[in-house]
Tab-separated table of C-alpha atoms in Angstrom:
chain	number	residue	atom	x	y	z
A	28	MET	CA	-0.014	-0.058	-0.346
A	29	LYS	CA	1.682	3.175	-1.582
A	30	ILE	CA	1.123	6.009	1.005
A	31	ARG	CA	1.665	9.700	0.596
A	32	LYS	CA	4.360	11.571	2.710
A	33	GLU	CA	1.406	14.106	3.853
A	34	ILE	CA	-1.118	11.267	5.226
A	35	ARG	CA	1.875	9.402	7.346
A	36	ALA	CA	2.093	13.161	8.443
A	37	ALA	CA	-1.843	13.793	9.373
A	38	ASP	CA	-1.906	10.278	10.844
A	39	LYS	CA	0.826	11.019	13.353
A	40	ILE	CA	-0.949	14.280	14.203
A	41	LEU	CA	-4.291	12.129	14.969
A	42	ALA	CA	-2.397	9.438	17.101
A	43	ASP	CA	-0.853	12.301	18.944
A	44	ALA	CA	-4.343	13.447	19.809
A	45	THR	CA	-5.849	10.413	20.807
A	46	SER	CA	-3.411	9.635	23.117
A	47	GLN	CA	-3.568	13.282	24.439
A	48	LEU	CA	-7.387	13.697	24.594
A	49	PRO	CA	-8.461	13.258	28.309
A	50	PHE	CA	-11.302	10.662	27.644
A	51	SER	CA	-11.968	9.390	31.322
A	52	LEU	CA	-12.318	13.454	32.712
A	53	ILE	CA	-16.112	12.617	31.858
A	54	ASN	CA	-16.321	10.461	34.558
A	55	PRO	CA	-17.410	12.689	37.879
A	56	ILE	CA	-14.914	12.457	40.991
A	57	ASN	CA	-17.553	12.620	43.904
A	58	ALA	CA	-19.901	9.522	42.205
A	59	SER	CA	-19.734	7.910	45.185
A	60	TYR	CA	-20.605	10.552	47.452
A	61	ALA	CA	-23.232	11.717	44.977
A	62	LYS	CA	-24.878	8.426	45.147
A	63	LYS	CA	-24.660	8.323	49.155
A	64	VAL	CA	-26.469	11.698	48.619
A	65	PHE	CA	-29.108	11.299	46.688
A	66	MET	CA	-30.312	7.846	48.117
A	67	SER	CA	-31.011	9.892	51.566
A	68	ASN	CA	-32.718	12.490	49.817
A	69	LYS	CA	-33.706	11.474	46.081
A	70	SER	CA	-35.680	14.770	45.341
A	71	LYS	CA	-32.432	16.552	45.687
A	72	ASN	CA	-30.525	16.828	42.047
A	73	PRO	CA	-26.803	15.646	42.545
A	74	THR	CA	-24.413	17.832	42.089
A	75	LEU	CA	-21.425	16.540	39.780
A	76	LYS	CA	-17.614	17.632	40.005
A	77	TYR	CA	-15.105	16.903	37.286
A	78	THR	CA	-11.284	16.800	37.247
A	79	LEU	CA	-10.680	20.109	34.734
A	80	PRO	CA	-8.384	19.114	31.664
A	81	THR	CA	-5.009	19.599	31.558
A	82	THR	CA	-4.373	19.322	28.685
A	83	LYS	CA	-3.593	22.315	26.232
A	84	LEU	CA	-6.945	21.844	24.718
A	85	LEU	CA	-6.774	24.801	22.653
A	86	ALA	CA	-3.210	24.054	21.124
A	87	LEU	CA	-4.277	20.226	20.317
A	88	ARG	CA	-7.716	21.908	18.015
A	89	GLN	CA	-5.207	24.033	16.285
A	90	LYS	CA	-2.859	21.360	15.890
A	91	LEU	CA	-5.582	18.874	14.503
A	92	SER	CA	-7.166	21.988	12.410
A	93	SER	CA	-3.763	22.232	10.589
A	94	ILE	CA	-4.234	19.382	8.688
A	95	ALA	CA	-5.042	20.071	5.357
A	96	ILE	CA	-5.533	17.374	3.086
A	97	GLU	CA	-7.639	17.267	-0.180
A	98	GLU	CA	-9.916	14.548	-0.576
A	99	ARG	CA	-8.706	12.161	-3.471
A	100	ASP	CA	-8.549	8.550	-2.056
A	101	PHE	CA	-10.060	6.080	0.501
A	102	LEU	CA	-7.130	7.382	2.744
A	103	ASP	CA	-7.548	11.161	2.233
A	104	THR	CA	-11.113	10.587	3.207
A	105	ILE	CA	-10.540	8.501	6.845
A	106	ILE	CA	-7.954	10.993	7.761
A	107	VAL	CA	-10.151	13.895	7.430
A	108	GLU	CA	-13.337	12.358	9.022
A	109	ARG	CA	-11.386	11.592	12.043
A	110	GLN	CA	-9.248	14.672	12.055
A	111	ARG	CA	-13.137	16.787	12.202
A	112	GLU	CA	-14.339	14.190	14.708
A	113	LEU	CA	-11.428	14.379	17.308
A	114	ILE	CA	-12.055	17.719	16.636
A	115	ARG	CA	-15.441	17.315	18.264
A	116	HIS	CA	-14.405	15.269	20.918
A	117	VAL	CA	-12.127	18.818	21.666
A	118	ASP	CA	-14.783	20.600	21.821
A	119	LEU	CA	-16.898	18.295	23.958
A	120	LEU	CA	-14.278	17.804	26.795
A	121	ASN	CA	-13.563	21.936	26.837
A	122	SER	CA	-17.289	22.282	27.443
A	123	LEU	CA	-17.552	19.918	30.313
A	124	GLY	CA	-19.429	21.309	33.571
A	125	CYS	CA	-20.721	23.835	31.001
A	126	PHE	CA	-24.024	24.819	29.478
A	127	ASP	CA	-22.964	23.820	26.135
A	128	PHE	CA	-22.082	20.478	26.797
A	129	THR	CA	-24.859	18.359	25.678
A	130	GLU	CA	-25.132	19.765	22.513
A	131	LYS	CA	-21.293	18.809	21.985
A	132	SER	CA	-21.727	15.271	22.825
A	133	VAL	CA	-24.485	14.982	20.624
A	134	LYS	CA	-22.201	16.472	17.747
A	135	VAL	CA	-20.166	13.644	18.425
A	136	PHE	CA	-22.237	10.800	19.153
A	137	GLY	CA	-25.665	11.510	18.271
A	138	LEU	CA	-28.783	10.309	19.892
A	139	PRO	CA	-31.195	7.066	19.854
A	140	SER	CA	-33.892	6.741	17.004
A	141	LYS	CA	-37.235	6.138	17.965
A	142	LYS	CA	-37.002	2.640	16.323
A	143	LEU	CA	-34.329	1.953	19.086
A	144	ILE	CA	-35.738	3.554	22.215
A	145	ASN	CA	-39.061	1.663	20.878
A	146	LYS	CA	-37.207	-2.099	20.919
A	147	ALA	CA	-35.662	-0.715	24.120
A	148	TYR	CA	-38.768	-0.633	25.886
A	149	ARG	CA	-39.392	-3.930	24.380
A	150	ILE	CA	-36.795	-5.873	25.963
A	151	LEU	CA	-37.357	-3.780	29.080
A	152	ASN	CA	-40.969	-5.129	29.305
A	153	ASP	CA	-40.130	-8.455	29.392
A	154	LYS	CA	-39.751	-9.308	32.798
A	155	LEU	CA	-37.138	-11.617	34.404
A	156	ASN	CA	-37.374	-13.866	37.437
A	157	LEU	CA	-33.445	-13.130	38.488
A	158	LYS	CA	-31.711	-15.091	41.358
A	159	PRO	CA	-28.857	-13.658	42.377
A	160	ALA	CA	-25.595	-15.034	40.555
A	161	LYS	CA	-22.679	-16.356	43.232
A	162	LYS	CA	-19.582	-14.033	42.877
A	163	ILE	CA	-16.043	-14.842	43.034
A	164	LEU	CA	-13.531	-13.566	44.295
A	165	LYS	CA	-11.352	-10.996	43.105
A	166	LYS	CA	-8.079	-13.298	42.865
A	167	ASP	CA	-9.971	-15.666	40.493
A	168	ALA	CA	-11.334	-13.347	38.603
A	169	VAL	CA	-7.827	-12.035	37.530
A	170	LYS	CA	-6.659	-15.364	37.269
A	171	ILE	CA	-9.025	-16.361	34.494
A	172	LEU	CA	-7.741	-12.762	32.869
A	173	MET	CA	-4.789	-13.404	32.892
A	174	GLU	CA	-4.779	-16.662	31.560
A	175	ASN	CA	-6.454	-15.562	28.591
A	176	LEU	CA	-4.068	-12.208	28.119
A	177	ARG	CA	-0.805	-14.897	27.692
A	178	ARG	CA	-2.622	-17.241	25.745
A	179	PHE	CA	-2.982	-14.539	23.075
A	180	ASN	CA	0.500	-13.115	23.418
A	181	LEU	CA	-1.387	-9.799	25.504
A	182	ASP	CA	1.392	-8.316	27.519
A	183	TYR	CA	-1.221	-6.036	30.132
A	184	LYS	CA	-1.678	-5.123	33.236
A	185	ILE	CA	-4.971	-5.469	35.242
A	186	LYS	CA	-5.690	-2.856	38.407
A	187	ASN	CA	-8.497	-1.628	40.520
A	188	LYS	CA	-9.852	1.728	40.502
A	189	ASP	CA	-12.508	3.817	41.490
A	190	LEU	CA	-14.940	3.610	38.755
A	191	VAL	CA	-18.067	4.826	37.460
A	192	THR	CA	-18.382	1.121	35.110
A	193	SER	CA	-17.154	-2.389	36.094
A	194	CYS	CA	-14.485	-2.702	33.652
A	195	SER	CA	-12.639	-0.155	31.518
A	196	VAL	CA	-10.237	-1.387	29.055
A	197	GLU	CA	-6.942	1.109	27.961
A	198	SER	CA	-5.180	-0.699	25.249
A	199	ASP	CA	-2.506	1.866	24.511
A	200	LYS	CA	-1.543	1.750	27.865
A	201	LYS	CA	-1.648	-2.215	28.110
A	202	LEU	CA	-3.918	-1.467	30.910
A	203	ILE	CA	-7.651	-3.590	31.889
A	204	ILE	CA	-8.930	-1.506	34.873
A	205	LEU	CA	-11.276	-3.211	37.208
A	206	LYS	CA	-13.741	-1.428	39.593
A	207	GLN	CA	-12.718	-1.674	43.191
A	208	LYS	CA	-14.139	-2.939	45.903
A	209	GLU	CA	-16.518	-5.318	43.049
A	210	ARG	CA	-16.757	-9.079	43.370
A	211	PHE	CA	-18.034	-10.381	39.681
A	212	SER	CA	-20.128	-13.181	38.927
A	213	LYS	CA	-18.215	-15.866	36.612
A	214	ASN	CA	-20.895	-15.430	33.740
A	215	PHE	CA	-19.597	-11.386	33.903
A	216	ILE	CA	-16.008	-12.789	34.182
A	217	ASN	CA	-16.493	-14.595	30.991
A	218	ARG	CA	-17.835	-11.863	29.380
A	219	LEU	CA	-15.481	-9.323	30.192
A	220	ILE	CA	-12.835	-12.255	28.407
A	221	VAL	CA	-15.014	-11.400	25.455
A	222	HIS	CA	-15.763	-8.411	24.950
A	223	GLU	CA	-12.934	-6.291	26.280
A	224	ILE	CA	-9.884	-8.463	24.929
A	225	GLY	CA	-11.596	-10.269	22.858
A	226	THR	CA	-12.830	-7.195	20.897
A	227	HIS	CA	-11.423	-4.032	22.057
A	228	ALA	CA	-7.843	-5.374	22.430
A	229	PHE	CA	-7.946	-7.669	19.882
A	230	ARG	CA	-8.869	-5.110	17.110
A	231	TYR	CA	-6.277	-2.220	18.544
A	232	GLU	CA	-3.407	-5.018	18.903
A	233	ASN	CA	-4.654	-6.100	15.076
A	234	GLY	CA	-4.438	-2.532	14.337
A	235	LYS	CA	-1.426	-1.636	15.582
A	236	LYS	CA	0.395	-4.057	12.893
A	237	GLN	CA	-0.985	-1.768	9.731
A	238	GLU	CA	0.984	1.030	8.679
A	239	LEU	CA	-0.864	3.768	9.638
A	240	GLN	CA	-1.945	4.734	13.327
A	241	ILE	CA	-5.287	5.297	12.698
A	242	PHE	CA	-6.274	1.665	12.262
A	243	LYS	CA	-5.207	0.944	15.768
A	244	LYS	CA	-6.713	4.120	17.440
A	245	GLY	CA	-9.840	4.344	15.556
A	246	LEU	CA	-11.627	5.948	12.397
A	247	ALA	CA	-14.185	8.121	12.832
A	248	LYS	CA	-17.316	6.230	13.875
A	249	TYR	CA	-15.275	3.208	14.920
A	250	LEU	CA	-16.599	3.024	18.171
A	251	ILE	CA	-20.524	2.369	17.470
A	252	THR	CA	-19.623	-0.794	15.704
A	253	GLU	CA	-16.788	-1.505	18.110
A	254	GLU	CA	-19.206	-1.399	21.142
A	255	GLY	CA	-22.182	-3.457	18.937
A	256	LEU	CA	-19.432	-5.939	18.187
A	257	ALA	CA	-18.323	-6.907	21.685
A	258	VAL	CA	-22.487	-7.119	22.116
A	259	TYR	CA	-22.531	-8.997	19.468
A	260	ASN	CA	-19.603	-11.730	20.600
A	261	GLU	CA	-20.824	-11.821	24.234
A	262	GLU	CA	-24.209	-13.721	22.231
A	263	ARG	CA	-21.972	-15.705	19.824
A	264	PHE	CA	-20.668	-17.566	22.767
A	265	GLY	CA	-23.691	-17.409	24.713
A	266	LEU	CA	-22.997	-15.353	26.994
A	267	LEU	CA	-25.603	-12.353	26.519
A	268	LYS	CA	-27.922	-12.820	29.319
A	269	LYS	CA	-31.406	-11.748	28.937
A	270	VAL	CA	-30.591	-9.824	32.566
A	271	PHE	CA	-27.649	-7.731	30.964
A	272	LEU	CA	-29.292	-7.233	27.014
A	273	GLN	CA	-31.605	-5.191	29.512
A	274	ASN	CA	-28.268	-3.426	30.842
A	275	TYR	CA	-27.729	-2.394	27.448
A	276	ALA	CA	-32.202	-1.279	26.867
A	277	GLY	CA	-31.640	0.392	29.907
A	278	ARG	CA	-28.765	2.868	28.573
A	279	VAL	CA	-31.011	3.754	25.796
A	280	ILE	CA	-33.445	4.399	27.835
A	281	ALA	CA	-31.552	6.593	30.234
A	282	VAL	CA	-29.655	8.613	27.364
A	283	ASN	CA	-32.898	9.822	25.798
A	284	THR	CA	-35.111	10.627	29.033
A	285	ALA	CA	-31.743	12.134	30.479
A	286	GLN	CA	-32.047	14.370	27.240
A	287	LYS	CA	-35.585	16.222	28.432
A	288	ASN	CA	-35.282	15.656	32.065
A	289	SER	CA	-33.407	16.319	35.724
A	290	PHE	CA	-31.495	13.419	37.604
A	291	PHE	CA	-34.397	12.661	39.784
A	292	LYS	CA	-36.965	11.640	36.909
A	293	THR	CA	-34.518	9.896	34.414
A	294	PHE	CA	-33.698	7.590	37.717
A	295	ARG	CA	-37.657	7.779	38.439
A	296	GLU	CA	-37.941	6.376	34.806
A	297	LEU	CA	-35.329	4.204	34.987
A	298	ARG	CA	-36.764	2.995	38.549
A	299	ARG	CA	-39.661	1.084	36.652
A	300	PHE	CA	-37.398	-1.300	35.275
A	301	PHE	CA	-34.084	-1.807	37.498
A	302	ASP	CA	-33.516	-1.592	41.468
A	303	LYS	CA	-32.569	1.564	42.710
A	304	ASN	CA	-28.778	1.079	42.494
A	305	LYS	CA	-28.627	-0.248	39.013
A	306	ALA	CA	-30.912	2.470	38.147
A	307	PHE	CA	-28.544	5.246	39.879
A	308	GLN	CA	-25.749	4.020	38.026
A	309	LEU	CA	-27.427	4.334	34.774
A	310	THR	CA	-28.869	7.463	35.502
A	311	LEU	CA	-25.003	8.731	36.460
A	312	ARG	CA	-23.678	7.798	33.107
A	313	ALA	CA	-26.377	9.321	31.133
A	314	LYS	CA	-25.979	12.327	32.895
A	315	ARG	CA	-21.890	12.902	33.238
A	316	GLY	CA	-21.057	16.202	31.900
A	317	LEU	CA	-23.382	18.214	33.731
A	318	VAL	CA	-22.551	19.672	37.374
A	319	ASP	CA	-26.197	20.472	37.646
A	320	THR	CA	-27.940	17.898	36.818
A	321	SER	CA	-31.207	18.991	37.893
A	322	LEU	CA	-31.231	20.241	34.077
A	323	PRO	CA	-31.622	18.356	31.021
A	324	GLY	CA	-29.082	16.562	29.281
A	325	GLY	CA	-25.823	14.818	29.582
A	326	PHE	CA	-23.607	12.335	28.107
A	327	SER	CA	-25.168	10.915	25.272
A	328	LYS	CA	-23.074	8.212	23.915
A	329	ASP	CA	-24.577	5.247	26.456
A	330	TYR	CA	-27.054	4.558	23.315
A	331	ILE	CA	-24.875	3.235	21.036
A	332	TYR	CA	-24.073	-0.388	22.615
A	333	LEU	CA	-27.580	-1.778	21.524
A	334	ASP	CA	-27.246	0.136	18.496
A	335	GLY	CA	-23.864	-1.078	17.037
A	336	TYR	CA	-25.131	-4.339	18.725
A	337	TYR	CA	-28.531	-4.563	15.883
A	338	GLN	CA	-26.124	-2.543	12.935
A	339	VAL	CA	-23.697	-5.576	13.443
A	340	LYS	CA	-26.256	-8.380	13.986
A	341	ASN	CA	-27.857	-6.552	10.534
A	342	PHE	CA	-24.185	-7.202	8.799
A	343	VAL	CA	-23.991	-10.711	9.565
A	344	SER	CA	-27.225	-11.456	8.519
A	345	ARG	CA	-26.733	-9.881	5.143
A	346	GLY	CA	-23.654	-12.496	4.704
A	347	GLY	CA	-21.027	-10.040	6.479
A	348	ASN	CA	-17.719	-11.771	7.602
A	349	ILE	CA	-17.568	-11.162	11.384
A	350	ASN	CA	-13.436	-11.352	10.706
A	351	ASP	CA	-13.287	-8.270	7.870
A	352	LEU	CA	-14.291	-6.161	10.959
A	353	TYR	CA	-10.593	-7.359	13.006
A	354	PHE	CA	-8.713	-5.135	10.413
A	355	GLY	CA	-8.612	-2.685	13.824
A	356	LYS	CA	-11.059	-0.098	14.741
A	357	ILE	CA	-12.822	0.277	12.078
A	358	GLY	CA	-16.755	0.915	11.289
A	359	LEU	CA	-18.733	-1.025	9.197
A	360	LYS	CA	-19.069	1.629	6.540
A	361	ASP	CA	-15.109	1.140	6.256
A	362	VAL	CA	-15.616	-3.135	5.629
A	363	LYS	CA	-15.361	-2.472	2.103
A	364	PHE	CA	-12.692	0.260	1.599
A	365	VAL	CA	-10.435	-1.599	4.078
A	366	LYS	CA	-10.734	-4.560	2.163
A	367	GLU	CA	-9.501	-2.838	-0.726
A	368	LEU	CA	-6.411	-1.876	0.496
A	369	LYS	CA	-4.926	-4.978	0.939
A	370	LEU	CA	-3.810	-4.726	4.717
A	371	LYS	CA	-2.081	-7.033	6.524
A	372	LYS	CA	-4.838	-9.882	8.163
A	373	PRO	CA	-5.564	-9.809	11.100
A	374	ASP	CA	-3.555	-12.625	13.819
A	375	LEU	CA	-5.755	-11.887	16.523
A	376	LEU	CA	-9.796	-13.245	16.215
A	377	PRO	CA	-12.527	-14.444	18.136
A	378	GLU	CA	-12.643	-17.636	17.975
A	379	SER	CA	-12.011	-19.500	21.291
A	380	PHE	CA	-11.208	-18.314	25.023
A	381	THR	CA	-10.432	-19.581	28.366
A	382	LEU	CA	-14.161	-19.300	30.169
A	383	MET	CA	-15.134	-20.146	33.510
A	384	GLU	CA	-17.327	-22.386	34.322
A	385	LYS	CA	-20.925	-20.992	33.538
A	386	ASN	CA	-22.248	-21.885	36.600
A	387	GLY	CA	-23.168	-17.725	37.679
């Protein structure tokens, strides 16, 4: 694959910018305290606090804006599209805690369609009789995770941290982060292996072998495909229990409700389907980015898990090859053109994993 000098230069700028953007700052630093206060007085919408960006975002935006590529072929297009997307990400982080945060979030992630919202409600209205899953010791969870990492020659570390989510993977830092003081079921750990390692880490590592860094860092709009693929992989390996599908559906409803309502009203809507702890977690995820959560709006990303899942299922049902999504962090819209580029074939594919016995 012949790559022009200006494409390589732009690719480096995009890769550096992706590494420098502090995406984790979207998570409030007082989540535990906010939950304690809210649970003691649910009519009081929590005030969320954030660590302000230390990265010089203005300088980063100027660097991204300096890319001047004329769109002549697919490589030009993916560079320009990612440039525009990263500029929108910079603007989003710059607006953290500000009045226009919601608007900036919608520009990056969009909003769920009415069709998706209706699907989410149908999933949630299918009542479950749940038995509490048996939790395992954290050391046993770490052991099986490390076994899979070694099996695929992935030199990743596992750390504990106070997270809004249960788990997070930072592939560029070779890091898997588990929520502090959290205990997990065997099924959750199996899902984590397939979702985080078999999707996020695999796509990153395969992308790292390509000539351009954009394939490991992510093309524009790759994320909805990546999260959808992760959920689809859970289903492929028989791990997508209805309770987990309902969690993804709950995220859609949380995003949709939060756009026009306060924290309390969003929480109240979710309490129709979830216990108070889960309803709080889903609401908090959807109201991230705001300080005063009595206001409507918030972080609109969370609907993409369910939306992407249906998109990937549709891709496969129409004869698409799931392995074509493993050339790197690409989107469904990129598959046709990526195949024409004759990239290096992916080494890591989600064919089999070492999973725990599925009895909890």
